[in-house]
mmCIF file of C-alpha atoms in Angstrom:
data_model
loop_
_atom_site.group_PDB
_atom_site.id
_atom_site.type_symbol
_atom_site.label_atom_id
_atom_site.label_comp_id
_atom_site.label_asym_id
_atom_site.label_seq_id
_atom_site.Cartn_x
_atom_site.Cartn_y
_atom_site.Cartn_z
ATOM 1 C CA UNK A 1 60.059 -9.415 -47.963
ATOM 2 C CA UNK A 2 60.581 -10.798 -44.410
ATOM 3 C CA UNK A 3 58.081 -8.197 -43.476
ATOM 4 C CA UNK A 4 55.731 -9.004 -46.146
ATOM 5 C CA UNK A 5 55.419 -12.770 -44.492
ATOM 6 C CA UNK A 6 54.970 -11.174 -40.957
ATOM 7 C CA UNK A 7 51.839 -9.115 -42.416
ATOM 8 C CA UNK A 8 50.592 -11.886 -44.331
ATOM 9 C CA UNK A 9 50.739 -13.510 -41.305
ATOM 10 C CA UNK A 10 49.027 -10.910 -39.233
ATOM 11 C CA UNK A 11 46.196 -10.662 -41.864
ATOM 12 C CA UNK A 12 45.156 -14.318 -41.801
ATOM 13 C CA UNK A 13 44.952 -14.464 -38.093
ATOM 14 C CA UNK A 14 43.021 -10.947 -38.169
ATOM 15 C CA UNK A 15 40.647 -12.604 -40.848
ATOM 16 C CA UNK A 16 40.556 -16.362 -38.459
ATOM 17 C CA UNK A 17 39.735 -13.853 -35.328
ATOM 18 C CA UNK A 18 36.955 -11.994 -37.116
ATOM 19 C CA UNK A 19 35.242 -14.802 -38.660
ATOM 20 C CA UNK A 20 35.372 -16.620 -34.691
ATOM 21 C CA UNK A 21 34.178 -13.502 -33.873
ATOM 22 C CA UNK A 22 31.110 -13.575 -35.958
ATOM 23 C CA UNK A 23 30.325 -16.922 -35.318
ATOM 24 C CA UNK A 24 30.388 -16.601 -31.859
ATOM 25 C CA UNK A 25 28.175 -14.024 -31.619
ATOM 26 C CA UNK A 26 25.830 -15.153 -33.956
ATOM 27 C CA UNK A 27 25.501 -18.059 -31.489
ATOM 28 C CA UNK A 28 25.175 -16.044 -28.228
ATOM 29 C CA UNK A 29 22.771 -13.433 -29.909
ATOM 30 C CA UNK A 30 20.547 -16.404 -30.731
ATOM 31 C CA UNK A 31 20.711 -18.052 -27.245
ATOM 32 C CA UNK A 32 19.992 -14.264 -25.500
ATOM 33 C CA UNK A 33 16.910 -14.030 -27.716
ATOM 34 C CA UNK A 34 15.637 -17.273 -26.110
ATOM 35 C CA UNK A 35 15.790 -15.741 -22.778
ATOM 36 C CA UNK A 36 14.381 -12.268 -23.258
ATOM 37 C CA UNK A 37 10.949 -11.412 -23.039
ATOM 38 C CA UNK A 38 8.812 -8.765 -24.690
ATOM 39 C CA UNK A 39 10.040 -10.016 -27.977
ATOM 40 C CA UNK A 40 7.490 -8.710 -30.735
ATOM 41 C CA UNK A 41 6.873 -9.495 -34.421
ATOM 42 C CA UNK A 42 4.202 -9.689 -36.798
ATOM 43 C CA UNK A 43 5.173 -13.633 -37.138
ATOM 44 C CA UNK A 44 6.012 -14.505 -33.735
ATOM 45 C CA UNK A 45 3.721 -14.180 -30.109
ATOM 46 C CA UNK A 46 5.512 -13.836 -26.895
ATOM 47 C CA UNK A 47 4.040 -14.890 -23.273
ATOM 48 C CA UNK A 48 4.660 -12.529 -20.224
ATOM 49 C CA UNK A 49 3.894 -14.415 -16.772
ATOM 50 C CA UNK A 50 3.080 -12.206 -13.996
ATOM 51 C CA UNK A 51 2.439 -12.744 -10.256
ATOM 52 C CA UNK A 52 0.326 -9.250 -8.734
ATOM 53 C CA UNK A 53 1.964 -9.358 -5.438
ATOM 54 C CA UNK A 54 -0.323 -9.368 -2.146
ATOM 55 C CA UNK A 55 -0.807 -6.181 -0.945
ATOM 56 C CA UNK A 56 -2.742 -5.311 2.500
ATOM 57 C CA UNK A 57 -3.524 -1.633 2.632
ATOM 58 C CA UNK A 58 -6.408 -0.057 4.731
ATOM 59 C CA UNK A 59 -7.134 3.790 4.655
ATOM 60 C CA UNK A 60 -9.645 5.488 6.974
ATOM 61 C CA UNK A 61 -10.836 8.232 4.783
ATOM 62 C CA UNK A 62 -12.931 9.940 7.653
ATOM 63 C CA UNK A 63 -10.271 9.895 10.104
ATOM 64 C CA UNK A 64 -12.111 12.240 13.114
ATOM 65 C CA UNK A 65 -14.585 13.103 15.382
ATOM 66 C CA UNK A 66 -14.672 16.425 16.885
ATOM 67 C CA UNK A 67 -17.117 17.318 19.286
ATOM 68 C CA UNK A 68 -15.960 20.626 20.161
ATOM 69 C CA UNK A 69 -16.700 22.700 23.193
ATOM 70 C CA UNK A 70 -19.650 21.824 25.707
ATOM 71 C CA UNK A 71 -20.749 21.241 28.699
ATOM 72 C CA UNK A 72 -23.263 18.761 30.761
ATOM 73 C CA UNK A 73 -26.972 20.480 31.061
ATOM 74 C CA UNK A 74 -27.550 21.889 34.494
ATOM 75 C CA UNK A 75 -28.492 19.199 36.747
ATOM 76 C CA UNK A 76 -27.740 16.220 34.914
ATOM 77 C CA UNK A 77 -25.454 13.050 35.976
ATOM 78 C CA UNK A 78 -23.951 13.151 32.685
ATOM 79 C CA UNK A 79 -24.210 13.592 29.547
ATOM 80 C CA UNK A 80 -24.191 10.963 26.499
ATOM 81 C CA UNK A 81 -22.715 11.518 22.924
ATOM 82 C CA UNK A 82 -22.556 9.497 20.175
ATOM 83 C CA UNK A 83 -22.079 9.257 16.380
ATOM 84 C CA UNK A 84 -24.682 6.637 14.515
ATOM 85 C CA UNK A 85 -22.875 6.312 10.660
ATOM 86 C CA UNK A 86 -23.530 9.805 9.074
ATOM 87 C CA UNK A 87 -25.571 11.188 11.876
ATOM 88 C CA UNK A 88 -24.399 11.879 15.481
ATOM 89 C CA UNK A 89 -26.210 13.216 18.816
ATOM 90 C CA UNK A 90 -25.778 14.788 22.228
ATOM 91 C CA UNK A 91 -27.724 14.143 25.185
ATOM 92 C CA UNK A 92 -28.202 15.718 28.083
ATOM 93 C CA UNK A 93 -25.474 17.923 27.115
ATOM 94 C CA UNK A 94 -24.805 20.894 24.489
ATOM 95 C CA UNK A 95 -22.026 20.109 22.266
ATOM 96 C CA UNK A 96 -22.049 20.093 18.571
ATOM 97 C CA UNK A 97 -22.652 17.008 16.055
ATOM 98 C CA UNK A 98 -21.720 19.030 13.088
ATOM 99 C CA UNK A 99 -17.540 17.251 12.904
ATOM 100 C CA UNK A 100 -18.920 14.336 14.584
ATOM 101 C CA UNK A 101 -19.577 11.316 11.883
ATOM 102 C CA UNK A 102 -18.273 7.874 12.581
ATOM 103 C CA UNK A 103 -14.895 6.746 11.170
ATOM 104 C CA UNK A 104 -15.535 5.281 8.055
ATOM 105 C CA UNK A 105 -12.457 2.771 7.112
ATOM 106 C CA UNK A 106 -11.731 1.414 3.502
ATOM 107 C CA UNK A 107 -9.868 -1.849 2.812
ATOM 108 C CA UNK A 108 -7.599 0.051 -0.715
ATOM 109 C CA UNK A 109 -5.974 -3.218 -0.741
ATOM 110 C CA UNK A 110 -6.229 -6.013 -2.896
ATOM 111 C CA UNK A 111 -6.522 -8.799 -0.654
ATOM 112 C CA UNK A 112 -8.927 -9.780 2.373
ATOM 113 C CA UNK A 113 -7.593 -9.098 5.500
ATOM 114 C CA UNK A 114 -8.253 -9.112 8.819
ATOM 115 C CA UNK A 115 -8.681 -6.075 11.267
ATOM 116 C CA UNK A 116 -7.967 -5.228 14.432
ATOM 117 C CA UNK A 117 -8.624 -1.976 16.094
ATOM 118 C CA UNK A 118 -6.620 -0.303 19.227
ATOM 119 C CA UNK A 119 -7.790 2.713 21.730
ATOM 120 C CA UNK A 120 -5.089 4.547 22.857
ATOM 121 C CA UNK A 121 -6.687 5.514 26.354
ATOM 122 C CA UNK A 122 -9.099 3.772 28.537
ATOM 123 C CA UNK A 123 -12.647 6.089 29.384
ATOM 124 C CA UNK A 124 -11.073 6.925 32.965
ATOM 125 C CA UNK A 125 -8.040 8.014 31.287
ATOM 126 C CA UNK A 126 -9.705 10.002 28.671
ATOM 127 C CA UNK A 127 -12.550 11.278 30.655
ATOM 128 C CA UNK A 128 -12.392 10.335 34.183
ATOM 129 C CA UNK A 129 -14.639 10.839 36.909
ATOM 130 C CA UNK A 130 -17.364 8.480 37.755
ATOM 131 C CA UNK A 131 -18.358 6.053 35.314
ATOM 132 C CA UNK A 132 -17.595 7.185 32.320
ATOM 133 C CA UNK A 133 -17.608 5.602 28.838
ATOM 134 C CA UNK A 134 -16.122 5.133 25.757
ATOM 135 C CA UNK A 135 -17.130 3.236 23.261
ATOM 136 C CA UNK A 136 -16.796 1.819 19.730
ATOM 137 C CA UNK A 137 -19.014 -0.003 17.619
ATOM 138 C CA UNK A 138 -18.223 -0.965 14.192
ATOM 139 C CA UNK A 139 -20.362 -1.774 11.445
ATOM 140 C CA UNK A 140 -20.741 -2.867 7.638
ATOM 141 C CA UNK A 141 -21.205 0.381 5.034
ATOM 142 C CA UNK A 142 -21.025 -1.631 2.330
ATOM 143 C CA UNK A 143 -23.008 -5.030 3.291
ATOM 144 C CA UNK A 144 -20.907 -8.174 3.861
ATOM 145 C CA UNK A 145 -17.236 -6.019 4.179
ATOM 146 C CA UNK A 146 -16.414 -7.756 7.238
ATOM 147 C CA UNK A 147 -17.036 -11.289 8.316
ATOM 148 C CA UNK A 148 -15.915 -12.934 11.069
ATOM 149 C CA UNK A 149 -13.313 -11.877 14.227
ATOM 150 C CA UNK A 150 -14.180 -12.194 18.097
ATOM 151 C CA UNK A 151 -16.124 -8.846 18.263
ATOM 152 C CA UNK A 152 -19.808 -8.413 16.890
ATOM 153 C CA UNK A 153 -20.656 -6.262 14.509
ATOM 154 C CA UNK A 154 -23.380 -3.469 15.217
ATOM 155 C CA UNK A 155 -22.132 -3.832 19.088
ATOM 156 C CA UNK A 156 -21.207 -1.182 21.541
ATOM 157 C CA UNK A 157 -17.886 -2.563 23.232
ATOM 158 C CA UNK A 158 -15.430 -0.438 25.310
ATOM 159 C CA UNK A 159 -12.780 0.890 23.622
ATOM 160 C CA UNK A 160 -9.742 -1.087 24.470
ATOM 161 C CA UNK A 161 -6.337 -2.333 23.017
ATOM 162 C CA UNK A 162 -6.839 -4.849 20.623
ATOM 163 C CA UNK A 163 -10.124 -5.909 19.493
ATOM 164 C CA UNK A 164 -10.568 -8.121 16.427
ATOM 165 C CA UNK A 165 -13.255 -7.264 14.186
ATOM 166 C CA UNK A 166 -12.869 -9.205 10.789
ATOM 167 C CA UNK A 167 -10.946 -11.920 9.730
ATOM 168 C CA UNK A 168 -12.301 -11.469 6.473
ATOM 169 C CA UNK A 169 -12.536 -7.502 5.651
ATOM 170 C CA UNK A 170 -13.537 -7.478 2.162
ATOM 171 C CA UNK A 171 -11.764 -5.927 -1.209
ATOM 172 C CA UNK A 172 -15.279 -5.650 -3.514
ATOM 173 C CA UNK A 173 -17.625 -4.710 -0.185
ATOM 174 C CA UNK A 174 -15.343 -2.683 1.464
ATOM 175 C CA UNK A 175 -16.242 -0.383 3.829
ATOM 176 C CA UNK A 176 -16.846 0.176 7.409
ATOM 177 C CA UNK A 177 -18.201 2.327 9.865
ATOM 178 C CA UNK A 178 -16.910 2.839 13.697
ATOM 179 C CA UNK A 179 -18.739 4.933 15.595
ATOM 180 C CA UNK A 180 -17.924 6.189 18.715
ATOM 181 C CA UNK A 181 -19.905 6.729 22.158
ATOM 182 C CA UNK A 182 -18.696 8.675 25.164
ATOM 183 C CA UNK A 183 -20.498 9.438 28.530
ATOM 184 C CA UNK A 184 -19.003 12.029 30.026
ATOM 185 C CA UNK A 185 -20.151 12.470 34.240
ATOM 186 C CA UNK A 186 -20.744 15.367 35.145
ATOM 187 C CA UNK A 187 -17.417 14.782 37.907
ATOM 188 C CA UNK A 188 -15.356 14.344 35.052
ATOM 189 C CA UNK A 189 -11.846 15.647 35.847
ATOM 190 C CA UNK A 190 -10.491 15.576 32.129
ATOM 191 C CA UNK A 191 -11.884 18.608 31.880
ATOM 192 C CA UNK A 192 -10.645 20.894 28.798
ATOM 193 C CA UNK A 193 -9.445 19.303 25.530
ATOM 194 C CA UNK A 194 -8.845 15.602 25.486
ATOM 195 C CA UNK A 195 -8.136 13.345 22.478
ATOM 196 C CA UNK A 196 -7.782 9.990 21.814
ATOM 197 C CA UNK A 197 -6.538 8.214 18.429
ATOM 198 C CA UNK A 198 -7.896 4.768 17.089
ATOM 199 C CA UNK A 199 -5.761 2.617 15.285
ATOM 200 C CA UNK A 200 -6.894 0.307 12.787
ATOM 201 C CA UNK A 201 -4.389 -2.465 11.976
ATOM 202 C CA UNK A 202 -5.203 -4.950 9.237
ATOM 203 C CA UNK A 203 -2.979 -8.021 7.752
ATOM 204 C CA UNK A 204 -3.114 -11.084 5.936
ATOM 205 C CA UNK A 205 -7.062 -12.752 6.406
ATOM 206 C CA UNK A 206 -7.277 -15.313 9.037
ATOM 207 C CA UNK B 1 51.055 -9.166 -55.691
ATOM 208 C CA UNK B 2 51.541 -10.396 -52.004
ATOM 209 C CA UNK B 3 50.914 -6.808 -50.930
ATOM 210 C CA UNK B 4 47.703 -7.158 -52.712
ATOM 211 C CA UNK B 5 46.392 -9.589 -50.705
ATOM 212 C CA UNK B 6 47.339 -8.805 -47.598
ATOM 213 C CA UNK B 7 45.279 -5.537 -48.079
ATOM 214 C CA UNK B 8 42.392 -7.774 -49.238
ATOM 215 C CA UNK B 9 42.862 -9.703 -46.174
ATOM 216 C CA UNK B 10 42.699 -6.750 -43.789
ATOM 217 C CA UNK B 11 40.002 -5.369 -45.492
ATOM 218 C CA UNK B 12 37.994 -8.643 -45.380
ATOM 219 C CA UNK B 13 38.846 -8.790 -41.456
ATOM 220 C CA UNK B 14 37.534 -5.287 -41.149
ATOM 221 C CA UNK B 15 34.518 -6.272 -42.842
ATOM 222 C CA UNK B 16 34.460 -9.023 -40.557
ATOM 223 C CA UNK B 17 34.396 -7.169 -37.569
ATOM 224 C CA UNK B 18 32.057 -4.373 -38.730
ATOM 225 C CA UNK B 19 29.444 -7.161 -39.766
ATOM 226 C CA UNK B 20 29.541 -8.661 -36.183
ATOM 227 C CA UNK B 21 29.344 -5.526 -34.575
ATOM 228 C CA UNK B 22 25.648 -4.741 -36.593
ATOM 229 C CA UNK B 23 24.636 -8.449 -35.763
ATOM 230 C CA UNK B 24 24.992 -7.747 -32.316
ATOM 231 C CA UNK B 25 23.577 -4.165 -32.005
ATOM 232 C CA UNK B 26 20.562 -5.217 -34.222
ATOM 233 C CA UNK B 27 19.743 -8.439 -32.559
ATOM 234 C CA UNK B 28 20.019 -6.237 -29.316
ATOM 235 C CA UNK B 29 17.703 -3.415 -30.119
ATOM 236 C CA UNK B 30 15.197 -5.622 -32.041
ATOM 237 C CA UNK B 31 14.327 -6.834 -28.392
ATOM 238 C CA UNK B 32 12.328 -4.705 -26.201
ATOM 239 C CA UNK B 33 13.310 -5.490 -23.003
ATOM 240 C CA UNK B 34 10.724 -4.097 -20.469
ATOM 241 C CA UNK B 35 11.674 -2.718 -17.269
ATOM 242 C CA UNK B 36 9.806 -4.515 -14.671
ATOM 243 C CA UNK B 37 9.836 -3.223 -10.951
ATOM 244 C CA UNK B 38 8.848 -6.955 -8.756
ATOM 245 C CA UNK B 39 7.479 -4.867 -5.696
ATOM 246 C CA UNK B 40 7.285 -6.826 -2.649
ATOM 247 C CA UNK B 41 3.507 -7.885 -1.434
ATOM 248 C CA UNK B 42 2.753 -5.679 1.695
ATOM 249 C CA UNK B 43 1.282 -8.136 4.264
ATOM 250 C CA UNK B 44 0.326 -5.447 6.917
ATOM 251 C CA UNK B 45 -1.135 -1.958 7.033
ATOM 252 C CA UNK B 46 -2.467 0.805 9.602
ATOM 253 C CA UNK B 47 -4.490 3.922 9.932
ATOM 254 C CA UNK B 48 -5.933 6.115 12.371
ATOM 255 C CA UNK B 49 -8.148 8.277 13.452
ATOM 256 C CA UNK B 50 -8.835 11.105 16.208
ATOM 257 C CA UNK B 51 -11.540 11.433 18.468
ATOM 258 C CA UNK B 52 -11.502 14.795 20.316
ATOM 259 C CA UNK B 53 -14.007 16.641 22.911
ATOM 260 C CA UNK B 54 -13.775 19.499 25.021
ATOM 261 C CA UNK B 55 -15.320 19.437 28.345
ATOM 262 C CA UNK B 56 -15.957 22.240 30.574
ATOM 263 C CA UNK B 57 -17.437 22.477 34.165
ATOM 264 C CA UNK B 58 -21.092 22.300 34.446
ATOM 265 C CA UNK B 59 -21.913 26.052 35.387
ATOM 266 C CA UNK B 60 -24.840 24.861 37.256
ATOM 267 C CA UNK B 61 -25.907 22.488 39.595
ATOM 268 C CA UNK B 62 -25.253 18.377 39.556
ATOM 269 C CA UNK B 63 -27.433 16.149 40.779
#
């Protein structure tokens, strides 16, 4: 009998517990609804804000120039190559123009940005002897990618390490061109392969 | 009779239990909760390129 009570007891607090229980999360399920998105019914419409996050991202999807094996013609001071967009020439000299297109550099991200491009060696250092160039010169393939920046478009400059081209290189027109120029004299004591790597560095526009 | 009810009462807590179990598995997988990767904006970027040339000695001559 005494143990009759105790269940009778236990029950009732089991059935007090279980109906909290229910309340309580019938009351939390309804507040976590509030706060969850991607809720979808054929009564209800839901709103999903996004922010696309900034993203600067260049790619330079011709990434080299390869003149290959020559020499200065017999007699000359030196001789001149250079690549002009999708064409390139030789001068004075016999190497071949068939790997040697300018760079052409994409802006893949989805902002403007601004660019900035960096030789890694000086025309003494990569070619030496007596006055010997190297040269880039960059310029729009699509019209109106790149506006703005210290250097001039469609400009032979030497190649140095830091030159500012854009401050606004485009997203919709994106594309450039760098060509390249080198003189090589014909005292030129890099003699054998050389190579030289441009670096493109873009960020925020400005 | 007393025993009676205390095995209603169980049962009813049971039932209790059970019910807000479903209420919050339902309300849970009614939701679709997507699973949303916030990548960080990349403010800066680089790429290069190679400009190579092989030079040999003039045979000849130089003026």
């Amino acid at each position: 009998m005494k143990s009759n009570g105790f269940l009778m007891v236990l029950a009732v607090v089991a059935v007090v517990v279980a109906l909290a229980n229910v309340s309580f999360t019938s009351m939390k399920m309804a507040e976590v609804n509030q706060k969850i998105t991607g809720f979808a019914s054929s009564s209800e419409t839901g709103k999903v804000n996004i922010t696309i996050a900034t993203s600067v991202s260049i790619n330079m999807s011709r990434s080299n120039i390869t003149w290959g094996n020559g020499t200065i013609d017999v007699g000359q001071q030196n001789s001149t190559l250079y690549t002009s967009q999708e064409n390139a020439a030789v001068v004075r000299g016999n190497w071949q123009t068939t790997n040697a297109k300018a760079f052409i550099l994409d802006n893949v991200g989805n902002v403007n940005c601004s660019l900035i491009l960096s030789g890694g060696k000086s025309a003494y250092a990569f070619i030496g002897g007596t006055n010997p160039q190297y040269q880039w010169n960059v310029t729009n393939k699509d019209d109106g990618s790149c506006a703005g920046g210290g250097a001039l478009l469609s400009t032979w400059y030497d190649v140095n390490s830091s030159a500012k081209f854009c401050t606004q290189f485009g997203i919709v027109a994106n594309s450039l061109y760098i060509d390249i120029l080198l003189t090589v004299p014909n005292d030129a004591n890099k003699t054998g392969e050389q190579t030289d790597t441009i670096t493109a560095s873009a960020s925020t526009a400005g | 009779m007393k025993e009676n009810l205390i095995v209603i009462l169980l049962i009813v807590a049971i039932l209790l239990s059970v019910v807000s179990i479903a209420v919050t598995f339902v309300s849970l997988n009614l939701k679709q909760v997507p699973d949303v990767t916030i990548s960080q904006g990349k403010l800066d970027d680089s790429s290069q390129g190679k400009v190579s040339i092989i030079i040999n000695t003039p045979s000849g001559g130089s003026g």
